[in-house]
Short mmCIF file of C-alpha atoms in Angstrom, two decimals:
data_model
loop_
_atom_site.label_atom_id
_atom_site.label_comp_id
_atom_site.label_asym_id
_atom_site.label_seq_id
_atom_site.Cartn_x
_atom_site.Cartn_y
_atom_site.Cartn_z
CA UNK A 136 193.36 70.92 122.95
CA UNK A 137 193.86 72.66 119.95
CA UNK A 138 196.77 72.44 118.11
CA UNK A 139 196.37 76.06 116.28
CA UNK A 140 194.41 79.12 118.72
CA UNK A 141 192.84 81.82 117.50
CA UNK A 142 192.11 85.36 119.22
CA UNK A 143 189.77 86.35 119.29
CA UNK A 144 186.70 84.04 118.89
CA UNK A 145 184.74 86.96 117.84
CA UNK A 146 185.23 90.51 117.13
CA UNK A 147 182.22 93.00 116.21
CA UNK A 148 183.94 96.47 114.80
CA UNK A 149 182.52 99.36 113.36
CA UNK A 150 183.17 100.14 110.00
CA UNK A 151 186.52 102.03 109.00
CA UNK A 152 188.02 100.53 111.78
CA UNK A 153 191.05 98.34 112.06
CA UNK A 154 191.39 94.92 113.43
CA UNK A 155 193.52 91.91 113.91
CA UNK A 156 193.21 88.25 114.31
CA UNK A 157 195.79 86.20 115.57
CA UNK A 158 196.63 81.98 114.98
CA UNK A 159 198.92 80.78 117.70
CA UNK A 160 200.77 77.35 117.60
CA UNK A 161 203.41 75.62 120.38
CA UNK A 162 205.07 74.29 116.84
CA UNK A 163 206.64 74.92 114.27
CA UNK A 164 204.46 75.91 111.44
CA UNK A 165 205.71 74.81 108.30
CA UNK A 166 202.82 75.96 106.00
CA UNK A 167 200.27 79.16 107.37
CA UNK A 168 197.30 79.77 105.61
CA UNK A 169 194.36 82.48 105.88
CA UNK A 170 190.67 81.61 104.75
CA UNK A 171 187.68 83.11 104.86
CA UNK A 172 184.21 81.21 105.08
CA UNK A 173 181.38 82.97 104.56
CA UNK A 174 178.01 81.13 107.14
CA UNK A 175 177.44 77.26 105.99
CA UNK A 176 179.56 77.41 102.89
CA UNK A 177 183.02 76.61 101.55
CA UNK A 178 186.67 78.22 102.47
CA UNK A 179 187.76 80.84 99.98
CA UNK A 180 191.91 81.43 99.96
CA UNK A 181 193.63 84.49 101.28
CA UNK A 182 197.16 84.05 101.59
CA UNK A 183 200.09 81.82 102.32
CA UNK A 184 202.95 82.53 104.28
CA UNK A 185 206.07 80.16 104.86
CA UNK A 186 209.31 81.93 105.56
CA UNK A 187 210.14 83.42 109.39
CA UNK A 188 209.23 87.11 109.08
CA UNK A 189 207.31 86.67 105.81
CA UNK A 190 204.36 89.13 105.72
CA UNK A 191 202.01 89.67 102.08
CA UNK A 192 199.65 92.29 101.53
CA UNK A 193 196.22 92.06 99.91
CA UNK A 194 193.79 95.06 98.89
CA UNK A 195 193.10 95.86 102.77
CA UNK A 196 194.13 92.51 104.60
CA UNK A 197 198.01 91.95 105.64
CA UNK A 198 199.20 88.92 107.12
CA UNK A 199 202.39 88.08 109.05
CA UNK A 200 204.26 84.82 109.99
CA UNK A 201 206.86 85.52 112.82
CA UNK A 202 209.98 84.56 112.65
CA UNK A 203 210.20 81.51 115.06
CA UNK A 204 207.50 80.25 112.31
CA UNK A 205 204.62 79.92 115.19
CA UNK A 206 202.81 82.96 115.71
CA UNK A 207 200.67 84.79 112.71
CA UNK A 208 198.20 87.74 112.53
CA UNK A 209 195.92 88.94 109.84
CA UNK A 210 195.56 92.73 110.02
CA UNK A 211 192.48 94.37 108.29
CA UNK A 212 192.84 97.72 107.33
CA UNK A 213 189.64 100.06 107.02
CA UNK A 214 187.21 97.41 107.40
CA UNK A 215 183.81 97.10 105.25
CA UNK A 216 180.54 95.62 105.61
CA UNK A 217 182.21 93.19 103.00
CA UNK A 218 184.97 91.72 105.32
CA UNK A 219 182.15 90.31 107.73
CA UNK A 220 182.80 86.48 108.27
CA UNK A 221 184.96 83.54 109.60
CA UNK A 222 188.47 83.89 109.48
CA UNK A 223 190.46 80.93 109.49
CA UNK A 224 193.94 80.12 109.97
CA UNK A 225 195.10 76.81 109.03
CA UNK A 226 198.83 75.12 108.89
CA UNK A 227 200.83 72.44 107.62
CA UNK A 228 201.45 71.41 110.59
CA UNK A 229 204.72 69.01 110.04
CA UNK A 230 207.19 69.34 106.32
CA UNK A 231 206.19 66.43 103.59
CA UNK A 232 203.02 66.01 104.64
CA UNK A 233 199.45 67.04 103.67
CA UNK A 234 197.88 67.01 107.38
CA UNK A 235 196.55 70.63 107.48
CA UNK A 236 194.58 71.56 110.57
CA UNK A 237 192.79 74.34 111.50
CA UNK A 238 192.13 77.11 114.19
CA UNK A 239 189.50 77.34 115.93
CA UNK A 240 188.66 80.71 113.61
CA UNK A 241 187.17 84.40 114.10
CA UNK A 242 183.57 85.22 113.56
CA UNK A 243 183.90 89.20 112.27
CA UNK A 244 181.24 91.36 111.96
CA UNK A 245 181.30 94.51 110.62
CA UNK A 246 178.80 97.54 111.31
CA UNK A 247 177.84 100.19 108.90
CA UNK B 270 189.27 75.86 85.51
CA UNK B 271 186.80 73.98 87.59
CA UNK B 272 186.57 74.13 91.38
CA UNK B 273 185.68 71.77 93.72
CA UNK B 274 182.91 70.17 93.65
CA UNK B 275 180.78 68.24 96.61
CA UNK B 276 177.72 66.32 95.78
CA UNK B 277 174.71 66.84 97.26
CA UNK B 278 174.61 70.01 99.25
CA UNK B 279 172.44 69.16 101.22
CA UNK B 280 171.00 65.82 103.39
CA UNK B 281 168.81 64.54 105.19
CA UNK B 282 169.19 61.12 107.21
CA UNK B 283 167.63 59.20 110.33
CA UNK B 284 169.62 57.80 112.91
CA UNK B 285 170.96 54.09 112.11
CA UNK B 286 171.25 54.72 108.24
CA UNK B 287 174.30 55.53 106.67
CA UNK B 288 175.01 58.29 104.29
CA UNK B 289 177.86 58.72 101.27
CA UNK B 290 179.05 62.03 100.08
CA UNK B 291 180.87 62.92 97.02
CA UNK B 292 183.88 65.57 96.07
CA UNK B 293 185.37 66.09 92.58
CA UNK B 294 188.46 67.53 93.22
CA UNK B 295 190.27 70.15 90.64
CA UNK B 296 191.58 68.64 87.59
CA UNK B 297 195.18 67.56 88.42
CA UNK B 298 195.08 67.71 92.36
CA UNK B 299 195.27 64.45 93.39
CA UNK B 300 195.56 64.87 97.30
CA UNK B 301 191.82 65.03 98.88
CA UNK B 302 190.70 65.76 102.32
CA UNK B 303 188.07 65.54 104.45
CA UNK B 304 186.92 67.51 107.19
CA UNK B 305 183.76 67.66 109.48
CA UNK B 306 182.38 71.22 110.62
CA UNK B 307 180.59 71.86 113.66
CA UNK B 308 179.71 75.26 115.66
CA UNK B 309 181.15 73.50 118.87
CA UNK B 310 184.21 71.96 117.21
CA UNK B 311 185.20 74.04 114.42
CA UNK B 312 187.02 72.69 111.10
CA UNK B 313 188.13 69.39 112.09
CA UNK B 314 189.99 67.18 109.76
CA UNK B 315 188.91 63.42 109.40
CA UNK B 316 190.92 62.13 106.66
CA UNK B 317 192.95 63.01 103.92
CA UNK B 318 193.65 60.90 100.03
CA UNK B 319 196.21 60.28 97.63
CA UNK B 320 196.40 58.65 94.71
CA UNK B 321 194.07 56.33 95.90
CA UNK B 322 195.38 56.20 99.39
CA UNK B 323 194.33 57.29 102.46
CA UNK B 324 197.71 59.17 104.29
CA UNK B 325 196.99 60.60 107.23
CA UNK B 326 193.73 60.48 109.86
CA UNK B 327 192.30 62.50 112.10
CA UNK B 328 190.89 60.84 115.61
CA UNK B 329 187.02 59.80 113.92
CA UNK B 330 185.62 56.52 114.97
CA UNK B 331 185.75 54.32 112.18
CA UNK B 332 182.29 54.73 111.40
CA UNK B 333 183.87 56.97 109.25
CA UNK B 334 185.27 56.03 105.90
CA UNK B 335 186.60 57.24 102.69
CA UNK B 336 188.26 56.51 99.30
CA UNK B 337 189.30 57.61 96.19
CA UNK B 338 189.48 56.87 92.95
CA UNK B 339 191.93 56.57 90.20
CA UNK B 340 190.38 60.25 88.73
CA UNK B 341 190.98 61.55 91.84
CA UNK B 342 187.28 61.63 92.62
CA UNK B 343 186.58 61.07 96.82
CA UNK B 344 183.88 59.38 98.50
CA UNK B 345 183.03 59.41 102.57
CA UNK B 346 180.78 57.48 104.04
CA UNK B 347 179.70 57.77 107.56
CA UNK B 348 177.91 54.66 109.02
CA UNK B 349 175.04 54.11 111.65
CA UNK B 350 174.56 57.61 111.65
CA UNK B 351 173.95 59.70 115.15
CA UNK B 352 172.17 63.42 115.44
CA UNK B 353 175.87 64.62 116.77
CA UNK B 354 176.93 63.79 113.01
CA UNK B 355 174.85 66.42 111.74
CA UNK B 356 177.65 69.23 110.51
CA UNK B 357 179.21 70.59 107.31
CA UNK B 358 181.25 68.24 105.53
CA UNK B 359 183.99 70.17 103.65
CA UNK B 360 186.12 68.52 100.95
CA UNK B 361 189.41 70.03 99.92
CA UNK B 362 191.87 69.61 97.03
CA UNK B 363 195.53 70.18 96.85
CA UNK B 364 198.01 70.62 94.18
CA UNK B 365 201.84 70.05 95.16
CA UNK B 366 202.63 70.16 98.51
CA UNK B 367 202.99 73.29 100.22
CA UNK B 368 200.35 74.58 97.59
CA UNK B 369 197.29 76.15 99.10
CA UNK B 370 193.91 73.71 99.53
CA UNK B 371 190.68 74.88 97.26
CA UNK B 372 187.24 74.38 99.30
CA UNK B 373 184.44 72.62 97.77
CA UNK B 374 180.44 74.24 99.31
CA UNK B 375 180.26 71.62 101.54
CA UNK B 376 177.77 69.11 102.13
CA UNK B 377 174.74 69.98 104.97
CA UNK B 378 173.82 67.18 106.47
CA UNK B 379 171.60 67.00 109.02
CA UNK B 380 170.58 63.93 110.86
CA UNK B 381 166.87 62.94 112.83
#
């Protein structure tokens, strides 16, 4: 089973509308991180989160970390044609180590 | 700065050979890892580098191999390869840890 869940797998919105994705572990996360992947090609960075309660903000995507440090949600505001892709979350998923796993990610598509 | 950088982008290989694929991580990251994406499994990580040696594993059958170099370069080689091997390699680098990974394109291979 996976260690990280996502919800949903897929999500098809119209545009202007808002959304969120959620990453859901039975640990401790000691690292969350949000990527985006555009079809067949590499992970781009969206934000880090670390600290219980810790939420960042950028343009129109928000993303939370709760505070028992295992639930997270990435909250699109206003969505465009331009957010269409996979989200992924992925997590440290122990401290001092470099193991980083991923969820099992969000295909979003966005209609004009 | 440069990115990451995973040579070739694409492949081609029959069943039986073997195949080796290269990532250049970002200048001064010296933590590399390798993971293996398929539509039915998702991001999955095989292994992961540093300085020169290998730290953690994910649960690959050792026809899967890797290693590093003193430059921090990477090199994975898969062995006697099978059509369910066909997938994205992605190779990512990492600065200090708790730092955020940086995606390489990926390598397509696809196997006959």
């Amino acid at each position: 089973s996976q260690e990280l869940e996502q919800s949903p797998q897929s999500l098809i919105v119209q545009e202007g509308k808002n959304l969120t994705i959620n990453c859901t572990s039975s640990k401790t996360l000691y690292g969350l991180y949000w990527y985006k992947q555009k079809y067949g090609e590499g992970l781009i960075f969206l934000m880090m989160l670390q600290k219980g309660g810790e939420e960042k903000s950028h343009e129109k995507i928000t993303a939370k970390l709760d505070e028992k440090k295992q639930q997270s949600s990435l909250h699109i505001t206003a969505s465009q044609p331009s957010h269409a892709g996979i989200y992924l979350c992925g997590a440290d998923m122990a401290s001092g180590t470099y193991k980083y796993i991923f969820g099992t990610g969000t295909r979003l598509k966005v209609l004009a | 700065k440069a990115g990451v950088t995973q040579t070739p982008r694409y492949l081609i290989k029959t069943r039986g050979q073997q195949v080796t694929l290269s990532c250049s991580p970002i200048s001064g990251h010296r933590s590399v890892s390798w993971y293996q994406q398929t539509p039915g499994q998702g991001l999955q990580f095989l292994f992961e580098y540093f300085s020169e040696t290998q730290r953690n594993k994910g649960n690959f059958p050792g026809r899967f191999s890797g290693r590093q170099f003193s430059n921090s370069r990477s090199e994975m080689n898969v062995s006697t390869l099978e059509l369910g091997d066909s997938a994205l390699y992605l190779c990512a680098s990492r600065g200090p840890l708790g730092s955020e990974a940086f995606f390489g394109q990926g390598t397509r291979l696809t196997v006959v």
